[in-house]
mmCIF file of C-alpha atoms in Angstrom:
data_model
loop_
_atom_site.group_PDB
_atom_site.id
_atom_site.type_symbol
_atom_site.label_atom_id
_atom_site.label_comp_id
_atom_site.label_asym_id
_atom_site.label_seq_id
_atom_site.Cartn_x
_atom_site.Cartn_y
_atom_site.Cartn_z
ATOM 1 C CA UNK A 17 45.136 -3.508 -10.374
ATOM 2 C CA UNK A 18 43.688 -0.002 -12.252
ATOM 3 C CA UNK A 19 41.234 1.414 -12.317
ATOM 4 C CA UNK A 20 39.789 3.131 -14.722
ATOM 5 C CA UNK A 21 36.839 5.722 -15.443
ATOM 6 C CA UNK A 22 35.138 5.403 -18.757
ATOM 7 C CA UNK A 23 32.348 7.843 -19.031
ATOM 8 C CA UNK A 24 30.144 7.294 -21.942
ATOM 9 C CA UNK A 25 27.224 8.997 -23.156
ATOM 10 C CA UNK A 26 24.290 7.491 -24.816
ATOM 11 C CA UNK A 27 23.120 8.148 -28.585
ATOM 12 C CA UNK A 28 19.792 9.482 -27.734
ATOM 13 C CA UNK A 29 21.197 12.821 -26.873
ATOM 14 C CA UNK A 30 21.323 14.204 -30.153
ATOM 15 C CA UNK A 31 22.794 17.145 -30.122
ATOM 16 C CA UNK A 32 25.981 18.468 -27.558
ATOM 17 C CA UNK A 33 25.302 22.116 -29.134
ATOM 18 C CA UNK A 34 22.391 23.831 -27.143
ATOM 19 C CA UNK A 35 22.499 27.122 -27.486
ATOM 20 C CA UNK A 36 23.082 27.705 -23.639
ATOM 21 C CA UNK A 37 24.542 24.382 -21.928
ATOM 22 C CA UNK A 38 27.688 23.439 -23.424
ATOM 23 C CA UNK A 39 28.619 20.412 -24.652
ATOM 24 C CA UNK A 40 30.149 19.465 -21.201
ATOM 25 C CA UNK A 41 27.399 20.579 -19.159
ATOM 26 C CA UNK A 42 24.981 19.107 -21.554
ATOM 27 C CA UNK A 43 26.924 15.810 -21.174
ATOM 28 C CA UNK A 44 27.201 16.183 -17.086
ATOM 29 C CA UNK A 45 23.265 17.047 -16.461
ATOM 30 C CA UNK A 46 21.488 15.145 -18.993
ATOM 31 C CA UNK A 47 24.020 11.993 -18.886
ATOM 32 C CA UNK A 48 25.752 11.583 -15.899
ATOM 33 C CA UNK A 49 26.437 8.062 -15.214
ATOM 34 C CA UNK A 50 29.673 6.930 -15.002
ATOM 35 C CA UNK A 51 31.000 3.428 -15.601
ATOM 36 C CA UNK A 52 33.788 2.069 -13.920
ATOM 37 C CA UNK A 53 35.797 -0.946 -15.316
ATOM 38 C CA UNK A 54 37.836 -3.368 -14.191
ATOM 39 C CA UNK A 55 39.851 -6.480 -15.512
ATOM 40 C CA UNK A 56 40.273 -7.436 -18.921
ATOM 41 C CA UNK A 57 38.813 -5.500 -21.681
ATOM 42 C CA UNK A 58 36.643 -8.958 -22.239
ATOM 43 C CA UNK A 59 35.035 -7.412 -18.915
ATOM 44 C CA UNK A 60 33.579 -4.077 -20.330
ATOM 45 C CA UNK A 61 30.243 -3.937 -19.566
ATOM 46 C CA UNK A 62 28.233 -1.818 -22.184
ATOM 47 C CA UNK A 63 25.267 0.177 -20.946
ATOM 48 C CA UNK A 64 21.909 -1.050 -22.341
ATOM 49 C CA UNK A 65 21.223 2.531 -23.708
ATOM 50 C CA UNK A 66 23.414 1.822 -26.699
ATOM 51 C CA UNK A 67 22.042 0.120 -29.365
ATOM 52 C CA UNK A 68 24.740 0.317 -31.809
ATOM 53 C CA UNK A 69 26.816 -2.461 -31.981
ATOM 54 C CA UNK A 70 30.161 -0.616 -32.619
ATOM 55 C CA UNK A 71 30.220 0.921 -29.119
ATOM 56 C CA UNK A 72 31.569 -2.339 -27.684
ATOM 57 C CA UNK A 73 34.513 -2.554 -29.772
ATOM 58 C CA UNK A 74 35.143 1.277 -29.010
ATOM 59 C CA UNK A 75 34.684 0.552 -25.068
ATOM 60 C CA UNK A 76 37.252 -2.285 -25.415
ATOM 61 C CA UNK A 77 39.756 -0.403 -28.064
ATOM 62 C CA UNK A 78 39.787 2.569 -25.326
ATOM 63 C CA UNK A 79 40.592 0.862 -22.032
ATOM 64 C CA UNK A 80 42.838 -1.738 -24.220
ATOM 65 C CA UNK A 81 45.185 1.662 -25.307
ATOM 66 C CA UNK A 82 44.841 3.090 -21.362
ATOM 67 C CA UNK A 83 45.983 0.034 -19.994
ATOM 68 C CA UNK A 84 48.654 -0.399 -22.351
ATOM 69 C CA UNK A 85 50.595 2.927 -21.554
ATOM 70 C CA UNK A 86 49.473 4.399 -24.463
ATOM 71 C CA UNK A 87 48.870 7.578 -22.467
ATOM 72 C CA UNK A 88 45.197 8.144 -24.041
ATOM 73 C CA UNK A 89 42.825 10.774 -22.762
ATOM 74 C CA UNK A 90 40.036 10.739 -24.329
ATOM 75 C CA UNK A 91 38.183 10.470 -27.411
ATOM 76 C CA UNK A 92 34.660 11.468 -28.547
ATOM 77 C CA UNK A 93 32.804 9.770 -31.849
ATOM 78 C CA UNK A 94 30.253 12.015 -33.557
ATOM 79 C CA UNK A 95 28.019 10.963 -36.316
ATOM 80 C CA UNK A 96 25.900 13.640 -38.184
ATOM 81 C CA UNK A 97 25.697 15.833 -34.918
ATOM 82 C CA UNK A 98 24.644 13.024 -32.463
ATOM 83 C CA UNK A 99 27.823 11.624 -29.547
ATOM 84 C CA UNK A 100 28.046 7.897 -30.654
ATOM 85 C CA UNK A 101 30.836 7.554 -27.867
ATOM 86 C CA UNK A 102 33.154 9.254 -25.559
ATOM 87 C CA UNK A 103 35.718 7.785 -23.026
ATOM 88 C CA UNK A 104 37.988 9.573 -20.481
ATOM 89 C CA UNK A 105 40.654 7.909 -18.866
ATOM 90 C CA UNK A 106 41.714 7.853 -15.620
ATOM 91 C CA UNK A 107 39.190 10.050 -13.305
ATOM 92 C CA UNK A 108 40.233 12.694 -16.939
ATOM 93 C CA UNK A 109 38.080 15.761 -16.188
ATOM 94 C CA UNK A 110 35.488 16.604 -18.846
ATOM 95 C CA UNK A 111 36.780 19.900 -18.611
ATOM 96 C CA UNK A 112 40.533 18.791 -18.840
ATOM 97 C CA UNK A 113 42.461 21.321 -21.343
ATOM 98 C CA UNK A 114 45.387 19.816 -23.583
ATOM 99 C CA UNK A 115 47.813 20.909 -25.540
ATOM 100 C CA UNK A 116 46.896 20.377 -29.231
ATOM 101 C CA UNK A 117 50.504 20.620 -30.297
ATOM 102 C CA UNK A 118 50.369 21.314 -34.506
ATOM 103 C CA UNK A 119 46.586 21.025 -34.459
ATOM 104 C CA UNK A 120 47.016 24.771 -33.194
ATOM 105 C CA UNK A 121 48.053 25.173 -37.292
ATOM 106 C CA UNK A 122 44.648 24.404 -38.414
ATOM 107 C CA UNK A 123 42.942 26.213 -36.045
ATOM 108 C CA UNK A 124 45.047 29.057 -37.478
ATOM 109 C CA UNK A 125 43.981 28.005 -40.817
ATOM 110 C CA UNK A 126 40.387 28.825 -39.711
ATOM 111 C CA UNK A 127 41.429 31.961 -38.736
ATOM 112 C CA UNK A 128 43.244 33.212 -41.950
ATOM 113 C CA UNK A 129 39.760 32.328 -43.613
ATOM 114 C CA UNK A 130 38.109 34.616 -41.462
ATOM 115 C CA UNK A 131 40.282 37.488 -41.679
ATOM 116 C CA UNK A 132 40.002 37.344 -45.297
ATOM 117 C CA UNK A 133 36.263 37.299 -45.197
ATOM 118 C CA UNK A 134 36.418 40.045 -42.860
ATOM 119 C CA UNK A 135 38.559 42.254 -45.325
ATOM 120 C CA UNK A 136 41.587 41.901 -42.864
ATOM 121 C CA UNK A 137 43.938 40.375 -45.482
ATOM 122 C CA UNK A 138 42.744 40.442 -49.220
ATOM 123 C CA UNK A 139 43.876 36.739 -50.189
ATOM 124 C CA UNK A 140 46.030 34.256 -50.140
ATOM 125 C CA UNK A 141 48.391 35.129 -52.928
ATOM 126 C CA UNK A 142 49.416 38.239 -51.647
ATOM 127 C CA UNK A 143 52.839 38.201 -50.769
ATOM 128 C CA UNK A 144 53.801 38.014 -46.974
ATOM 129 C CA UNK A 145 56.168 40.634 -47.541
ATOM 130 C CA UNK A 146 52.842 43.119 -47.670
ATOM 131 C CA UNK A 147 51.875 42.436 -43.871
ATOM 132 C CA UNK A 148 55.667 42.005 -42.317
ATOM 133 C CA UNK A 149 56.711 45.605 -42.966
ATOM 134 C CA UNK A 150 58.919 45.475 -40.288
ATOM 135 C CA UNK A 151 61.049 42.543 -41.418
ATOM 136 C CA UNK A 152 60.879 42.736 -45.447
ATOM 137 C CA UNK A 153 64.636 43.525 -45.230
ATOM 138 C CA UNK A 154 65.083 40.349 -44.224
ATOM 139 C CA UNK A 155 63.350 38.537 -46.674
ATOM 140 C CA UNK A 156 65.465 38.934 -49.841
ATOM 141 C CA UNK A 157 64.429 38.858 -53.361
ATOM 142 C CA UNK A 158 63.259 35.353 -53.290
ATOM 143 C CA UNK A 159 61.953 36.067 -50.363
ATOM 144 C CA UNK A 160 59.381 38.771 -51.225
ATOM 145 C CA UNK A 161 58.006 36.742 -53.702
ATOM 146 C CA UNK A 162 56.603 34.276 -51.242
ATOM 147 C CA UNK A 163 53.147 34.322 -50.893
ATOM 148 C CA UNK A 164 50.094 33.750 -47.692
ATOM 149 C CA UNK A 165 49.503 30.101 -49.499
ATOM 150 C CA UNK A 166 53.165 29.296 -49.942
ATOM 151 C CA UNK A 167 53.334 29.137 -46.085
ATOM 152 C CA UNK A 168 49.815 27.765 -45.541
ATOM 153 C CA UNK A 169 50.652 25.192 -47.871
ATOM 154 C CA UNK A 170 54.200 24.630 -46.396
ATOM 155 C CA UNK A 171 55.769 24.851 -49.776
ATOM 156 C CA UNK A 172 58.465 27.479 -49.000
ATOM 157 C CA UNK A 173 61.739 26.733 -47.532
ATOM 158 C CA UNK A 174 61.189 29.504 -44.831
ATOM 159 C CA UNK A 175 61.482 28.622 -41.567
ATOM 160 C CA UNK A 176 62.677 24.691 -42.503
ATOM 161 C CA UNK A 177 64.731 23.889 -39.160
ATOM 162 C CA UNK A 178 65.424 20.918 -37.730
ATOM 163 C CA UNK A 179 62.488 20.001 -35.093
ATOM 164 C CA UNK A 180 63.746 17.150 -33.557
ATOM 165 C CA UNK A 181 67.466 16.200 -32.469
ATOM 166 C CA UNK A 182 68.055 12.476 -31.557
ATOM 167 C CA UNK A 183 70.582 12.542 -28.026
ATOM 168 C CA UNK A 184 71.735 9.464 -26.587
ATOM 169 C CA UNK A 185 69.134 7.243 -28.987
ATOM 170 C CA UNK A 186 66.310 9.513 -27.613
ATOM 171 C CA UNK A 187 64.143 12.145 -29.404
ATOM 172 C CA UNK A 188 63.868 15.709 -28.100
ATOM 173 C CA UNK A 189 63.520 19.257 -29.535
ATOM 174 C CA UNK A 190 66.205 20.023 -31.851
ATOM 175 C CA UNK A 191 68.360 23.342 -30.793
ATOM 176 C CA UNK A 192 67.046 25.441 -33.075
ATOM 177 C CA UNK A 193 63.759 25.085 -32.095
ATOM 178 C CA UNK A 194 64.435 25.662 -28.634
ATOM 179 C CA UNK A 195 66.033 28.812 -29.515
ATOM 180 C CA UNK A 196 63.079 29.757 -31.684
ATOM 181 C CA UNK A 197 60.563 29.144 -28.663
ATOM 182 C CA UNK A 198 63.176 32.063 -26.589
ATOM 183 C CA UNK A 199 63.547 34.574 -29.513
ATOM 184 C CA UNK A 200 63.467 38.139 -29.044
ATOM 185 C CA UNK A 201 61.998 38.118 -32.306
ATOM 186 C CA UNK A 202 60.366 34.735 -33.406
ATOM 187 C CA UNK A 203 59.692 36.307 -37.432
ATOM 188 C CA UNK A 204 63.616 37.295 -37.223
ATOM 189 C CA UNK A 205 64.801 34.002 -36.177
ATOM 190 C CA UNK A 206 62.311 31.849 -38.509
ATOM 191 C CA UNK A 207 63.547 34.216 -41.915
ATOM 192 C CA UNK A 208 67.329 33.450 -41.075
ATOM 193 C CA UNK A 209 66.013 29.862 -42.253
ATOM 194 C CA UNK A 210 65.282 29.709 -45.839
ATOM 195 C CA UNK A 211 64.383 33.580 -46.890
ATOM 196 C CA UNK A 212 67.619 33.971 -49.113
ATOM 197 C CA UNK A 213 66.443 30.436 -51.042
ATOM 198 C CA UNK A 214 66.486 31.042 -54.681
ATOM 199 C CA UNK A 215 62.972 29.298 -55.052
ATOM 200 C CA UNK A 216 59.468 27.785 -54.362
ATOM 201 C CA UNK A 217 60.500 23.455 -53.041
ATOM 202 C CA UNK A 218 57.536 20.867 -52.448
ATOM 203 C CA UNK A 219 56.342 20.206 -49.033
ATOM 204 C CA UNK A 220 58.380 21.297 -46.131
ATOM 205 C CA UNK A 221 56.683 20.967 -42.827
ATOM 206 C CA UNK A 222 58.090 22.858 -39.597
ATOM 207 C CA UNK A 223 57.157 25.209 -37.073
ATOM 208 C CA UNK A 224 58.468 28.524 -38.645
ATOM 209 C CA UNK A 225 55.341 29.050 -41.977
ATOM 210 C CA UNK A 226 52.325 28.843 -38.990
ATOM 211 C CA UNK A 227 54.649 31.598 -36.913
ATOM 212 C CA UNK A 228 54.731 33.797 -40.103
ATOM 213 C CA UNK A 229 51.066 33.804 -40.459
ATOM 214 C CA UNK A 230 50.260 34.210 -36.947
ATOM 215 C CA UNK A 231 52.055 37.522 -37.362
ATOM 216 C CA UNK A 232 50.434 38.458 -40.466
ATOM 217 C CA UNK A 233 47.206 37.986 -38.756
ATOM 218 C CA UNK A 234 47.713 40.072 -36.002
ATOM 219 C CA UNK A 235 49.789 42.388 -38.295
ATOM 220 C CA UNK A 236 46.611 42.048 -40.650
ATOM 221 C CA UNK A 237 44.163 42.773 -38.206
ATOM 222 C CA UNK A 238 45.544 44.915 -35.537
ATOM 223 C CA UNK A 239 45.178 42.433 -32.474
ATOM 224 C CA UNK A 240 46.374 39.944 -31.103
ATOM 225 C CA UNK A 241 45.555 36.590 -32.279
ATOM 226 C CA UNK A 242 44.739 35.234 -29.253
ATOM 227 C CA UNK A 243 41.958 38.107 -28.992
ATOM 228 C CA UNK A 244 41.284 37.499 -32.547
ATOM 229 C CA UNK A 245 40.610 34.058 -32.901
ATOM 230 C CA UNK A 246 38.522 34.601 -29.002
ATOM 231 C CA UNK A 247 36.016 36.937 -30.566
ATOM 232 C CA UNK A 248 35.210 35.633 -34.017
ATOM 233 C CA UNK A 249 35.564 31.647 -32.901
ATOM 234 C CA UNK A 250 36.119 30.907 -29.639
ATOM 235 C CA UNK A 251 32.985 32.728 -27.951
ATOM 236 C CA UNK A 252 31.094 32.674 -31.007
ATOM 237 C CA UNK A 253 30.975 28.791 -30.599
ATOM 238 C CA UNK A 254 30.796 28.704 -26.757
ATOM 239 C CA UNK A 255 34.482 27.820 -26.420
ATOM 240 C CA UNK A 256 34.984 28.964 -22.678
ATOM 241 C CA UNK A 257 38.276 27.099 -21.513
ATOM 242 C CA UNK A 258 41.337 27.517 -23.496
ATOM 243 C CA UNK A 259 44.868 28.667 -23.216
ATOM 244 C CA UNK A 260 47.180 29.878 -25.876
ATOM 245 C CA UNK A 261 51.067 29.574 -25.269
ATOM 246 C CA UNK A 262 52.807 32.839 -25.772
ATOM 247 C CA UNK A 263 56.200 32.744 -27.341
ATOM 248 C CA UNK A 264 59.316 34.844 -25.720
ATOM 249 C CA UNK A 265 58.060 37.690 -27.751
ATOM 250 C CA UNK A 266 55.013 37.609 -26.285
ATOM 251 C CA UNK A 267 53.224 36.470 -29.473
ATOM 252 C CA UNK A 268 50.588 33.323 -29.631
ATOM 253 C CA UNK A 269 52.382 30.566 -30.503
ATOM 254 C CA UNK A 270 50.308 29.793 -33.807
ATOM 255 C CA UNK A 271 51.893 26.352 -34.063
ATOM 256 C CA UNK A 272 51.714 24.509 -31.721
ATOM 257 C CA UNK A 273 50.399 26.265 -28.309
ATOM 258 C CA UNK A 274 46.557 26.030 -28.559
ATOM 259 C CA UNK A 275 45.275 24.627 -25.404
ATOM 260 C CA UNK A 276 41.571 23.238 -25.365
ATOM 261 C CA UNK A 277 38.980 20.498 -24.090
ATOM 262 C CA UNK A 278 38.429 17.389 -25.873
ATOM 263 C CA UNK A 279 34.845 18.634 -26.368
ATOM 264 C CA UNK A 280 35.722 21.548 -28.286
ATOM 265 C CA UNK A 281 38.288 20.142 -30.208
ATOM 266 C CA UNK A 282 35.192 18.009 -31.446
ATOM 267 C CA UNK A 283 33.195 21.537 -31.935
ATOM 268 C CA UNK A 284 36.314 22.581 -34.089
ATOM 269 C CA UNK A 285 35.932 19.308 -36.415
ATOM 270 C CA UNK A 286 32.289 19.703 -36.495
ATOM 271 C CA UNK A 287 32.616 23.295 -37.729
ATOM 272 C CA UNK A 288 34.495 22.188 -40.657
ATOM 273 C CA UNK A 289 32.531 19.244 -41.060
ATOM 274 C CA UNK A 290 29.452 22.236 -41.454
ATOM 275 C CA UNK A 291 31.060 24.249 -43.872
ATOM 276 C CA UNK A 292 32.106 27.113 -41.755
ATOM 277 C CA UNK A 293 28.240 27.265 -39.969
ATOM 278 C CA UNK A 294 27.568 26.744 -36.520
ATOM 279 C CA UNK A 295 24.395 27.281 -34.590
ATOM 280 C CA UNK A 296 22.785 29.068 -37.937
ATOM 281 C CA UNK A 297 25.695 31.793 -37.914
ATOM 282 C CA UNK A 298 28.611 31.408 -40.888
ATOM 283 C CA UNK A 299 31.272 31.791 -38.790
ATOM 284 C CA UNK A 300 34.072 30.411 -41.468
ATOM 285 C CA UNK A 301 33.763 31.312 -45.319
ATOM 286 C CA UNK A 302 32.512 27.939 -46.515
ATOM 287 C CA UNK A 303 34.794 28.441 -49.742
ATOM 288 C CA UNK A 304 37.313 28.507 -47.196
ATOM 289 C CA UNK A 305 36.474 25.706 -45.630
ATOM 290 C CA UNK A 306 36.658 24.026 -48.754
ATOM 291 C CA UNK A 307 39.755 25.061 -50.050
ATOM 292 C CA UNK A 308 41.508 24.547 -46.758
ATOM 293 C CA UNK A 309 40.553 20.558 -46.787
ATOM 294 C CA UNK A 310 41.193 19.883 -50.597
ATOM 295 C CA UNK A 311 44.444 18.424 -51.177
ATOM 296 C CA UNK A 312 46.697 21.148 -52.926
ATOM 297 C CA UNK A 313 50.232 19.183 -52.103
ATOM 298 C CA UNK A 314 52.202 15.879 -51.707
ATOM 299 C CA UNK A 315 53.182 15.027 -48.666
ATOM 300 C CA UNK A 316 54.992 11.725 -48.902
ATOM 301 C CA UNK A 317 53.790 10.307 -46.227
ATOM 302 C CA UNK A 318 50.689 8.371 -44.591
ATOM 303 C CA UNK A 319 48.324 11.422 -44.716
ATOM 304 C CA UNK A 320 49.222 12.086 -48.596
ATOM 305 C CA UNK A 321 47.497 15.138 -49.166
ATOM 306 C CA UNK A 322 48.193 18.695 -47.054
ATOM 307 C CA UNK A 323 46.204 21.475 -48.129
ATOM 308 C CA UNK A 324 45.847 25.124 -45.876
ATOM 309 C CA UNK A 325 46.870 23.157 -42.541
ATOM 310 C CA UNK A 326 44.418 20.188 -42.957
ATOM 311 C CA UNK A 327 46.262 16.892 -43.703
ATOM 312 C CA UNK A 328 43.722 14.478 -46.118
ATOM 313 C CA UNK A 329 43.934 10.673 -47.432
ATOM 314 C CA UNK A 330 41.951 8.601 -49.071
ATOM 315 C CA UNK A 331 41.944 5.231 -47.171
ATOM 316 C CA UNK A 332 39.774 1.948 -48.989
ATOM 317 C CA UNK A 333 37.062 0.697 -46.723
ATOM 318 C CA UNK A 334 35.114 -1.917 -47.523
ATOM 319 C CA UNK A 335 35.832 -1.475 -51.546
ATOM 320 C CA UNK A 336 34.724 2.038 -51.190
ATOM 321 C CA UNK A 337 37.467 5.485 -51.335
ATOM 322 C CA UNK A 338 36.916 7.477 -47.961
ATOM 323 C CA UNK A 339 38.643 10.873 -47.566
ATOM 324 C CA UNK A 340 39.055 11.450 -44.253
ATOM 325 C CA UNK A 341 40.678 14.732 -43.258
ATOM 326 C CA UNK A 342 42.537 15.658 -40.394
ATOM 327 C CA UNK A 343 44.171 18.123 -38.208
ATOM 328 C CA UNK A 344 47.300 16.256 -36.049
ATOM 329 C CA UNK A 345 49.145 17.190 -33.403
ATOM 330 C CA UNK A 346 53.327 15.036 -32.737
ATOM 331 C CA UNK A 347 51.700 13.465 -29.343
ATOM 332 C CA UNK A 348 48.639 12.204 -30.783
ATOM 333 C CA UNK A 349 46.362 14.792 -30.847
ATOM 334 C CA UNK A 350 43.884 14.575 -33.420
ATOM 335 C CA UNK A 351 40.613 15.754 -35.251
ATOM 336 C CA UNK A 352 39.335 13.233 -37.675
ATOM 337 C CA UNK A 353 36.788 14.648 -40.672
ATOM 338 C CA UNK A 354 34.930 12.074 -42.540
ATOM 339 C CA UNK A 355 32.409 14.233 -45.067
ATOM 340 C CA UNK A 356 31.095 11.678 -46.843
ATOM 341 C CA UNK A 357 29.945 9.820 -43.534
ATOM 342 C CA UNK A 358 28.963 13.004 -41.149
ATOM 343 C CA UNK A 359 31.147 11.280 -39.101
ATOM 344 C CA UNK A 360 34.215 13.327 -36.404
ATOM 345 C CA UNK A 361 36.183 12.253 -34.064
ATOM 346 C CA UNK A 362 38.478 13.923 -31.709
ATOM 347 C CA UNK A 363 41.432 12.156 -30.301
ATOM 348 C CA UNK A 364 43.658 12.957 -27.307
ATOM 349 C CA UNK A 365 47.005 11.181 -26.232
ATOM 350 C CA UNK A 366 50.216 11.711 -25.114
ATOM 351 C CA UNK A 367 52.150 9.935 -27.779
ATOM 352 C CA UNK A 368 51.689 8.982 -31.177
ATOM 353 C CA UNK A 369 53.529 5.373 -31.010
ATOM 354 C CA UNK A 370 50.612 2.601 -30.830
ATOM 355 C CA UNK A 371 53.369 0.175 -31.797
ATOM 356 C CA UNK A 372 51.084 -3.069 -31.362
ATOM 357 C CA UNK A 373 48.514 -1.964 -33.549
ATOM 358 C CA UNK A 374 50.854 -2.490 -36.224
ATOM 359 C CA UNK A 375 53.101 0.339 -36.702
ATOM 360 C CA UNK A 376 49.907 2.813 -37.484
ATOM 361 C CA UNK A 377 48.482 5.493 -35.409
ATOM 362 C CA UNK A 378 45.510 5.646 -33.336
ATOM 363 C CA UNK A 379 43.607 7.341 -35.376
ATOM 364 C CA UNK A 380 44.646 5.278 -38.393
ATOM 365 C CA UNK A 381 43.438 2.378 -36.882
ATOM 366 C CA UNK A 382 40.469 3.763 -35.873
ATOM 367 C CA UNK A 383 39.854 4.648 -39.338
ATOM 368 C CA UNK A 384 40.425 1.087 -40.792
ATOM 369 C CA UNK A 385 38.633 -1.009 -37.900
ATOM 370 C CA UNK A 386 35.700 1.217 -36.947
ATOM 371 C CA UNK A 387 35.010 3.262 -39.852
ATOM 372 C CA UNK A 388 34.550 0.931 -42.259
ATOM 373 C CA UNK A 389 31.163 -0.096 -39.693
ATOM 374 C CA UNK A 390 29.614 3.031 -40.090
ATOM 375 C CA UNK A 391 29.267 2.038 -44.237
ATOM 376 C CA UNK A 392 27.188 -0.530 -42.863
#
């Protein structure tokens, strides 16, 4: 028989963003009860302090996906700035850090937008070729032509390798990008993909565009991006406990290494939910913002839209078009933006399968079962 730990906190807190408890200790002092569940998810018991009627079906959804294997860890529901639910599973630590995987690339969109505000980088159509001086002779006429929003968008062919290699009917990380994780040089190894092509192709997701403009940035701005993205976002929003996976050159692996809390992964969706503010200060351009979440590409795919980073659909709920826009990480990582409703949720797992919720994600089926209650 498990056991499992599903720590909830009540709607009457309104706000996790004090301006000196985080939104953990916030959670731990004010909140700290902790409800412990066993059986059948018919046998989740719902704290009287919630009054909202969806919080049952959330209770139940989250200890149906732990004891399924699904490998969740937690997730957090916010609606206009007030915690509608969180669960961690398994004795998870509030403080727990995980690996974001690719929602590291739209944290590194955020960053882009501030360097630009900050005069770092002038804009987005400049060509990369302007802040890789030390690798323009590997870029190639085509290649020089490519421009900051060709890779944000992932439009270019540069850096299109294989991710994934299928061995013995199981998926792991194709060779190449094992070798691009040891590179001397990660820029050198991700131009001998695609920097000699003869021009601009649709969508073409991989690892190598977010690795470019990680190097611009700190190219751009004379730091590290670790250090960079530390003191104008991290700190800034109280973001205390993160990591950031170096590559073999010693650079921050800007697409996929981000390491943070489930709570601030919520402060990160609630930041672009805000335009860019947080706590009265503009931290994020709120053009940028914009621009970032409007859809600029076709993806082919479930999430339809891409724009700088930020993935977007529009899914029909209850008659009504919802965009919802989202950062996603390959093991089911996610940060879920709903403008139109005030409404983010962050979502850590440890795979993105779900298979008996019909073939969709997580999040996607958060989106079409609980969502559509908040129209209500």
């Amino acid at each position: 028989m498990f056991i499992f730990a599903l720590i909830f906190t009540a709607s009457i807190y309104t706000s996790i963003y004090d301006d000196v408890l985080s939104a953990y200790e916030l959670t731990n002092e004010a909140h700290n009860d902790e409800y412990w569940v066993e059986g059948s998810p018919s046998d989740v018991i719902v704290p009287e302090v919630f009054i909202d009627d969806d919080e049952p079906f959330l209770a139940r959804l989250c200890l149906n996906r732990i004891r399924s294997g699904d490998e969740l860890k937690a997730m957090i529901v916010s609606v206009a700035g007030t915690i509608r639910f969180n669960c961690f599973a398994n004795g998870e630590s509030k403080l727990e850090l995980y690996g974001l995987n690719s929602v590291t690339k739209s944290v590194t969109s955020l960053l882009v937008g501030i360097a630009i505000d900050k005069g770092f980088i002038h804009s987005v159509h400049d060509p990369i070729a302007m802040y890789l001086p030390d690798h323009t002779h590997l870029l190639g006429e085509y290649g020089k032509t490519v421009t900051i929003e060709d890779l944000l968008l992932m439009k270019s062919p540069i850096g299109n390798m294989p991710l994934f290699a299928v061995n013995d009917g199981q998926s792991a990380f194709s060779p190449q990008l094992e070798a691009y994780f040891a590179a001397p040089d990660s820029v050198e190894f991700i131009l001998g993909f695609g920097a000699a092509e003869s021009g601009i192709e649709g969508f073409n997701y991989g690892e190598g565009p977010a690795t470019l403009v990680g190097r611009i940035i700190a190219n751009a701005t004379g730091v590290s991006v670790v250090e960079f993205a530390k003191q104008n976002l991290f700190l800034p929003m109280g973001i205390k406990y993160f990591e950031w996976h170096l590559l073999a050159d010693g650079s921050a692996n800007t697409a996929g290494g981000l390491v943070l809390t489930s709570w601030d992964m919520l402060k990160i969706g609630e930041l672009v939910q805000n335009n860019g503010a947080w706590s009265g200060d503009q931290l994020v351009n709120a053009h940028w913002i914009k621009s970032s979440i409007a859809p600029h590409i076709s993806t082919r795919s479930t999430w339809s839209q891409y724009g700088y980073y930020w993935w977007s659909n529009v899914f029909k709920l209850k008659g009504k078009d919802i965009t919802v826009m989202a950062a996603r990480g390959f093991k089911g990582q996610f940060i879920l933006v709903i403008p139109e409703l005030k409404a983010t949720i962050a979502i850590n797992g440890d795979h993105e399968g779900f298979n008996d919720l019909g073939g969709v994600s997580l999040a996607e089926y958060i989106i079409k079962r609980y969502v559509p209650r908040l129209l209500d």
